[in-house]
Structure formats: structure tokens, C-alpha cells
Amino acid sequence: MRLRKGFELRQVCGENVLMAEGLDTIDFSKLVNFNETATFLWEEAGRQGDFTVKSLAEALCREYDVDEASAAADVEALVENWKEEGILN
């Protein structure tokens, strides 16, 4: 999987918000807010380029005190959400 081009993570009023660059990619009915962990995973996915649930879960385990099973389940749920939002290729 890869992050879809045209999205940038920005801080707006102290919140991490994913913003689209072009008008054709923006859905003004909702904003995608990221908590600290989702922000870490978004940035890690960008660093990895091609990533998997497993590779992000491993990075999550290195960064936070979390077991592999919990990390994998959390990353799987987040990646599914990103797919639904159309921000992954």
C-alpha cells in the first residue's frame, strides 16, 4: 500500500488535520483529524513508501509500549479507515 499523493498533514489550531491539495480531491463534508498515534503512523507510512500493516505495526511497537497483537489490530483498523476515506492507493 501507499499513501495517496495530494494529501498533507498539517497542524491547525493544535490539531493534526489531513488536508487535500487539489479541489478535485477535497470532500468538504468532513475533515480527517489524527491523534498522536495516527500522526506517527501517517508519517511512518510516508517514510516507508510501500508499507504493510505488519511494517507499520512493527514501527508502532518500536515507538510505543504496545504488544504486537494489539499494534497489528490497531493498525489494521486505521488502514481500513484510511481506505474508506480514499487516502490510500
Short mmCIF file of N, CA, C and O in Angstrom, two decimals:
data_model
loop_
_atom_site.label_atom_id
_atom_site.label_comp_id
_atom_site.label_asym_id
_atom_site.label_seq_id
_atom_site.Cartn_x
_atom_site.Cartn_y
_atom_site.Cartn_z
N MET A 1 0.83 -1.17 0.00
CA MET A 1 0.00 0.00 0.00
C MET A 1 0.89 1.24 0.00
O MET A 1 2.01 1.19 0.44
N ARG A 2 0.30 2.32 -0.47
CA ARG A 2 0.99 3.61 -0.47
C ARG A 2 -0.02 4.69 -0.10
O ARG A 2 -1.21 4.56 -0.36
N LEU A 3 0.50 5.78 0.47
CA LEU A 3 -0.33 6.93 0.73
C LEU A 3 -0.67 7.58 -0.61
O LEU A 3 0.18 7.64 -1.50
N ARG A 4 -1.88 8.04 -0.75
CA ARG A 4 -2.29 8.72 -1.98
C ARG A 4 -1.65 10.10 -2.02
O ARG A 4 -1.65 10.83 -1.04
N LYS A 5 -1.10 10.46 -3.17
CA LYS A 5 -0.49 11.77 -3.33
C LYS A 5 -1.56 12.85 -3.27
O LYS A 5 -2.71 12.61 -3.58
N GLY A 6 -1.14 14.02 -2.84
CA GLY A 6 -2.07 15.14 -2.80
C GLY A 6 -2.62 15.43 -1.42
O GLY A 6 -3.46 16.30 -1.26
N PHE A 7 -2.14 14.70 -0.42
CA PHE A 7 -2.58 14.94 0.95
C PHE A 7 -1.39 15.39 1.79
O PHE A 7 -0.28 14.87 1.64
N GLU A 8 -1.64 16.33 2.67
CA GLU A 8 -0.60 16.83 3.55
C GLU A 8 -1.15 16.93 4.97
O GLU A 8 -2.26 17.41 5.19
N LEU A 9 -0.37 16.45 5.92
CA LEU A 9 -0.74 16.53 7.33
C LEU A 9 -0.26 17.87 7.86
O LEU A 9 0.91 18.20 7.75
N ARG A 10 -1.20 18.65 8.43
CA ARG A 10 -0.86 19.96 8.96
C ARG A 10 -1.42 20.12 10.36
O ARG A 10 -2.39 19.46 10.72
N GLN A 11 -0.83 21.04 11.11
CA GLN A 11 -1.38 21.38 12.42
C GLN A 11 -2.25 22.61 12.26
O GLN A 11 -1.81 23.63 11.75
N VAL A 12 -3.51 22.48 12.67
CA VAL A 12 -4.46 23.57 12.60
C VAL A 12 -5.07 23.73 13.99
O VAL A 12 -5.71 22.80 14.49
N CYS A 13 -4.83 24.86 14.61
CA CYS A 13 -5.34 25.14 15.96
C CYS A 13 -4.98 24.02 16.94
O CYS A 13 -5.81 23.59 17.74
N GLY A 14 -3.75 23.52 16.84
CA GLY A 14 -3.28 22.49 17.75
C GLY A 14 -3.73 21.08 17.41
O GLY A 14 -3.43 20.14 18.13
N GLU A 15 -4.47 20.91 16.32
CA GLU A 15 -4.94 19.59 15.89
C GLU A 15 -4.20 19.17 14.63
O GLU A 15 -3.92 19.99 13.76
N ASN A 16 -3.89 17.88 14.51
CA ASN A 16 -3.31 17.33 13.29
C ASN A 16 -4.44 17.02 12.32
O ASN A 16 -5.31 16.20 12.62
N VAL A 17 -4.44 17.68 11.17
CA VAL A 17 -5.52 17.56 10.20
C VAL A 17 -4.92 17.21 8.84
O VAL A 17 -3.95 17.84 8.40
N LEU A 18 -5.51 16.22 8.18
CA LEU A 18 -5.08 15.84 6.84
C LEU A 18 -5.83 16.72 5.86
O LEU A 18 -7.05 16.81 5.89
N MET A 19 -5.08 17.38 4.97
CA MET A 19 -5.67 18.30 4.00
C MET A 19 -5.30 17.86 2.60
O MET A 19 -4.19 17.41 2.36
N ALA A 20 -6.24 18.02 1.69
CA ALA A 20 -6.01 17.71 0.28
C ALA A 20 -5.50 18.95 -0.43
O ALA A 20 -5.88 20.07 -0.09
N GLU A 21 -4.65 18.75 -1.43
CA GLU A 21 -4.05 19.88 -2.16
C GLU A 21 -4.96 20.41 -3.26
O GLU A 21 -5.07 21.60 -3.44
N GLY A 22 -5.62 19.56 -4.01
CA GLY A 22 -6.41 19.99 -5.16
C GLY A 22 -7.90 19.95 -4.89
O GLY A 22 -8.38 19.14 -4.10
N LEU A 23 -8.65 20.81 -5.54
CA LEU A 23 -10.09 20.85 -5.31
C LEU A 23 -10.78 19.55 -5.70
O LEU A 23 -11.80 19.20 -5.13
N ASP A 24 -10.24 18.82 -6.67
CA ASP A 24 -10.87 17.58 -7.09
C ASP A 24 -10.74 16.47 -6.05
O ASP A 24 -11.45 15.48 -6.12
N THR A 25 -9.85 16.62 -5.07
CA THR A 25 -9.66 15.58 -4.06
C THR A 25 -10.28 15.94 -2.73
O THR A 25 -10.23 15.16 -1.80
N ILE A 26 -10.88 17.12 -2.61
CA ILE A 26 -11.41 17.57 -1.32
C ILE A 26 -12.87 17.18 -1.17
O ILE A 26 -13.68 17.39 -2.07
N ASP A 27 -13.20 16.62 -0.04
CA ASP A 27 -14.58 16.39 0.36
C ASP A 27 -14.83 17.34 1.52
O ASP A 27 -14.38 17.10 2.64
N PHE A 28 -15.52 18.43 1.25
CA PHE A 28 -15.71 19.46 2.27
C PHE A 28 -16.68 19.04 3.37
O PHE A 28 -16.86 19.77 4.33
N SER A 29 -17.31 17.88 3.25
CA SER A 29 -18.27 17.46 4.28
C SER A 29 -17.58 16.92 5.53
O SER A 29 -18.23 16.72 6.54
N LYS A 30 -16.29 16.67 5.46
CA LYS A 30 -15.58 16.15 6.63
C LYS A 30 -14.11 16.49 6.58
O LYS A 30 -13.54 16.71 5.51
N LEU A 31 -13.50 16.54 7.74
CA LEU A 31 -12.06 16.68 7.86
C LEU A 31 -11.53 15.41 8.51
O LEU A 31 -12.23 14.76 9.28
N VAL A 32 -10.30 15.06 8.21
CA VAL A 32 -9.69 13.89 8.81
C VAL A 32 -8.72 14.38 9.87
O VAL A 32 -7.69 14.97 9.56
N ASN A 33 -9.09 14.19 11.13
CA ASN A 33 -8.24 14.57 12.26
C ASN A 33 -7.46 13.34 12.71
O ASN A 33 -8.02 12.25 12.78
N PHE A 34 -6.21 13.54 13.06
CA PHE A 34 -5.35 12.46 13.52
C PHE A 34 -4.93 12.71 14.96
O PHE A 34 -4.51 13.82 15.30
N ASN A 35 -4.98 11.66 15.78
CA ASN A 35 -4.41 11.75 17.12
C ASN A 35 -2.90 11.52 16.99
O ASN A 35 -2.36 11.34 15.89
N GLU A 36 -2.21 11.53 18.11
CA GLU A 36 -0.75 11.39 18.10
C GLU A 36 -0.29 10.09 17.44
O GLU A 36 0.66 10.08 16.65
N THR A 37 -0.96 9.00 17.73
CA THR A 37 -0.56 7.70 17.17
C THR A 37 -0.83 7.64 15.68
O THR A 37 0.01 7.17 14.90
N ALA A 38 -1.98 8.12 15.24
CA ALA A 38 -2.30 8.13 13.81
C ALA A 38 -1.32 9.03 13.06
O ALA A 38 -0.90 8.71 11.95
N THR A 39 -0.95 10.15 13.68
CA THR A 39 0.04 11.04 13.07
C THR A 39 1.37 10.32 12.90
O THR A 39 2.00 10.38 11.84
N PHE A 40 1.81 9.62 13.96
CA PHE A 40 3.05 8.85 13.87
C PHE A 40 2.97 7.83 12.72
O PHE A 40 3.90 7.71 11.92
N LEU A 41 1.85 7.11 12.63
CA LEU A 41 1.71 6.08 11.60
C LEU A 41 1.65 6.68 10.20
O LEU A 41 2.20 6.12 9.25
N TRP A 42 0.99 7.83 10.04
CA TRP A 42 0.95 8.51 8.75
C TRP A 42 2.36 8.90 8.31
O TRP A 42 2.76 8.66 7.17
N GLU A 43 3.10 9.48 9.23
CA GLU A 43 4.47 9.89 8.91
C GLU A 43 5.35 8.68 8.63
O GLU A 43 6.18 8.71 7.71
N GLU A 44 5.17 7.61 9.38
CA GLU A 44 5.93 6.37 9.14
C GLU A 44 5.58 5.77 7.79
O GLU A 44 6.47 5.32 7.06
N ALA A 45 4.32 5.76 7.44
CA ALA A 45 3.90 5.24 6.13
C ALA A 45 4.54 6.05 5.01
O ALA A 45 4.98 5.50 4.01
N GLY A 46 4.62 7.37 5.20
CA GLY A 46 5.28 8.22 4.21
C GLY A 46 6.76 7.93 4.09
O GLY A 46 7.31 7.91 2.99
N ARG A 47 7.41 7.67 5.23
CA ARG A 47 8.84 7.32 5.20
C ARG A 47 9.06 5.98 4.50
O ARG A 47 10.03 5.81 3.77
N GLN A 48 8.16 5.02 4.76
CA GLN A 48 8.34 3.68 4.19
C GLN A 48 8.03 3.66 2.69
O GLN A 48 8.55 2.81 1.98
N GLY A 49 7.15 4.51 2.23
CA GLY A 49 6.73 4.45 0.83
C GLY A 49 5.72 3.33 0.66
O GLY A 49 4.54 3.50 0.92
N ASP A 50 6.19 2.17 0.23
CA ASP A 50 5.33 0.98 0.20
C ASP A 50 5.32 0.40 1.61
O ASP A 50 6.39 0.10 2.14
N PHE A 51 4.16 0.26 2.18
CA PHE A 51 4.07 -0.23 3.55
C PHE A 51 3.03 -1.33 3.65
O PHE A 51 2.19 -1.50 2.76
N THR A 52 3.10 -2.06 4.74
CA THR A 52 2.11 -3.09 5.05
C THR A 52 1.61 -2.85 6.46
O THR A 52 2.21 -2.09 7.23
N VAL A 53 0.53 -3.52 6.81
CA VAL A 53 0.04 -3.45 8.18
C VAL A 53 1.15 -3.93 9.11
O VAL A 53 1.41 -3.32 10.15
N LYS A 54 1.83 -4.99 8.72
CA LYS A 54 2.89 -5.55 9.56
C LYS A 54 4.03 -4.55 9.77
O LYS A 54 4.51 -4.37 10.88
N SER A 55 4.46 -3.89 8.70
CA SER A 55 5.58 -2.95 8.84
C SER A 55 5.21 -1.76 9.71
O SER A 55 6.03 -1.28 10.50
N LEU A 56 3.96 -1.29 9.61
CA LEU A 56 3.53 -0.19 10.47
C LEU A 56 3.35 -0.66 11.91
O LEU A 56 3.69 0.07 12.85
N ALA A 57 2.86 -1.88 12.10
CA ALA A 57 2.70 -2.42 13.45
C ALA A 57 4.07 -2.57 14.13
O ALA A 57 4.21 -2.27 15.32
N GLU A 58 5.04 -3.02 13.38
CA GLU A 58 6.40 -3.15 13.93
C GLU A 58 6.95 -1.79 14.35
O GLU A 58 7.56 -1.65 15.41
N ALA A 59 6.72 -0.76 13.52
CA ALA A 59 7.17 0.59 13.86
C ALA A 59 6.44 1.09 15.11
O ALA A 59 7.04 1.74 15.97
N LEU A 60 5.16 0.78 15.20
CA LEU A 60 4.37 1.19 16.38
C LEU A 60 4.92 0.55 17.64
O LEU A 60 5.04 1.20 18.68
N CYS A 61 5.31 -0.71 17.56
CA CYS A 61 5.88 -1.41 18.72
C CYS A 61 7.22 -0.80 19.12
O CYS A 61 7.52 -0.73 20.32
N ARG A 62 8.00 -0.38 18.14
CA ARG A 62 9.29 0.25 18.46
C ARG A 62 9.10 1.61 19.13
O ARG A 62 9.86 1.98 20.01
N GLU A 63 8.07 2.32 18.73
CA GLU A 63 7.86 3.69 19.22
C GLU A 63 7.10 3.74 20.54
O GLU A 63 7.37 4.59 21.38
N TYR A 64 6.15 2.83 20.72
CA TYR A 64 5.27 2.84 21.89
C TYR A 64 5.35 1.51 22.62
O TYR A 64 5.71 0.49 22.04
N ASP A 65 4.97 1.51 23.85
CA ASP A 65 4.95 0.29 24.66
C ASP A 65 3.63 -0.44 24.39
O ASP A 65 2.66 -0.27 25.11
N VAL A 66 3.63 -1.23 23.31
CA VAL A 66 2.43 -1.96 22.90
C VAL A 66 2.85 -3.33 22.38
O VAL A 66 3.90 -3.48 21.78
N ASP A 67 2.02 -4.34 22.65
CA ASP A 67 2.35 -5.68 22.17
C ASP A 67 2.00 -5.81 20.68
O ASP A 67 1.21 -5.04 20.15
N GLU A 68 2.62 -6.78 20.04
CA GLU A 68 2.47 -6.95 18.60
C GLU A 68 1.02 -7.18 18.17
O GLU A 68 0.57 -6.62 17.17
N ALA A 69 0.29 -7.99 18.90
CA ALA A 69 -1.09 -8.30 18.53
C ALA A 69 -1.98 -7.05 18.59
O ALA A 69 -2.77 -6.79 17.67
N SER A 70 -1.82 -6.28 19.65
CA SER A 70 -2.60 -5.05 19.78
C SER A 70 -2.22 -4.04 18.70
O SER A 70 -3.09 -3.39 18.10
N ALA A 71 -0.92 -3.92 18.46
CA ALA A 71 -0.45 -2.99 17.43
C ALA A 71 -1.01 -3.38 16.06
O ALA A 71 -1.50 -2.52 15.32
N ALA A 72 -0.95 -4.65 15.72
CA ALA A 72 -1.44 -5.11 14.42
C ALA A 72 -2.94 -4.86 14.29
O ALA A 72 -3.41 -4.41 13.23
N ALA A 73 -3.70 -5.12 15.33
CA ALA A 73 -5.15 -4.89 15.29
C ALA A 73 -5.46 -3.40 15.12
O ALA A 73 -6.33 -3.02 14.32
N ASP A 74 -4.75 -2.56 15.85
CA ASP A 74 -4.98 -1.12 15.75
C ASP A 74 -4.59 -0.58 14.38
O ASP A 74 -5.31 0.24 13.80
N VAL A 75 -3.45 -1.03 13.86
CA VAL A 75 -3.01 -0.57 12.55
C VAL A 75 -3.97 -1.05 11.47
O VAL A 75 -4.33 -0.29 10.57
N GLU A 76 -4.44 -2.29 11.57
CA GLU A 76 -5.40 -2.82 10.59
C GLU A 76 -6.66 -1.96 10.56
O GLU A 76 -7.15 -1.60 9.49
N ALA A 77 -7.17 -1.60 11.72
CA ALA A 77 -8.38 -0.76 11.80
C ALA A 77 -8.11 0.62 11.20
O ALA A 77 -8.95 1.15 10.46
N LEU A 78 -6.96 1.20 11.49
CA LEU A 78 -6.63 2.51 10.97
C LEU A 78 -6.47 2.47 9.45
O LEU A 78 -6.99 3.34 8.74
N VAL A 79 -5.79 1.47 8.95
CA VAL A 79 -5.59 1.34 7.50
C VAL A 79 -6.93 1.15 6.79
O VAL A 79 -7.17 1.73 5.73
N GLU A 80 -7.83 0.39 7.38
CA GLU A 80 -9.17 0.23 6.79
C GLU A 80 -9.88 1.58 6.74
O GLU A 80 -10.55 1.89 5.75
N ASN A 81 -9.75 2.37 7.79
CA ASN A 81 -10.34 3.70 7.81
C ASN A 81 -9.75 4.57 6.72
O ASN A 81 -10.47 5.29 6.02
N TRP A 82 -8.43 4.52 6.55
CA TRP A 82 -7.78 5.30 5.51
C TRP A 82 -8.27 4.87 4.13
O TRP A 82 -8.46 5.71 3.25
N LYS A 83 -8.48 3.58 3.93
CA LYS A 83 -9.01 3.08 2.66
C LYS A 83 -10.40 3.65 2.41
O LYS A 83 -10.72 4.10 1.31
N GLU A 84 -11.24 3.60 3.43
CA GLU A 84 -12.60 4.13 3.31
C GLU A 84 -12.61 5.62 3.00
O GLU A 84 -13.47 6.10 2.27
N GLU A 85 -11.65 6.35 3.53
CA GLU A 85 -11.55 7.79 3.30
C GLU A 85 -10.92 8.11 1.95
O GLU A 85 -10.91 9.26 1.53
N GLY A 86 -10.37 7.10 1.26
CA GLY A 86 -9.77 7.29 -0.05
C GLY A 86 -8.41 7.95 -0.03
O GLY A 86 -8.01 8.60 -0.99
N ILE A 87 -7.66 7.74 1.06
CA ILE A 87 -6.35 8.38 1.16
C ILE A 87 -5.20 7.40 0.96
O ILE A 87 -4.06 7.73 1.20
N LEU A 88 -5.52 6.18 0.51
CA LEU A 88 -4.51 5.18 0.17
C LEU A 88 -4.67 4.78 -1.28
O LEU A 88 -5.76 4.78 -1.83
N ASN A 89 -3.55 4.40 -1.89
CA ASN A 89 -3.59 3.81 -3.24
C ASN A 89 -3.59 2.33 -3.12
O ASN A 89 -3.09 1.75 -2.22
#
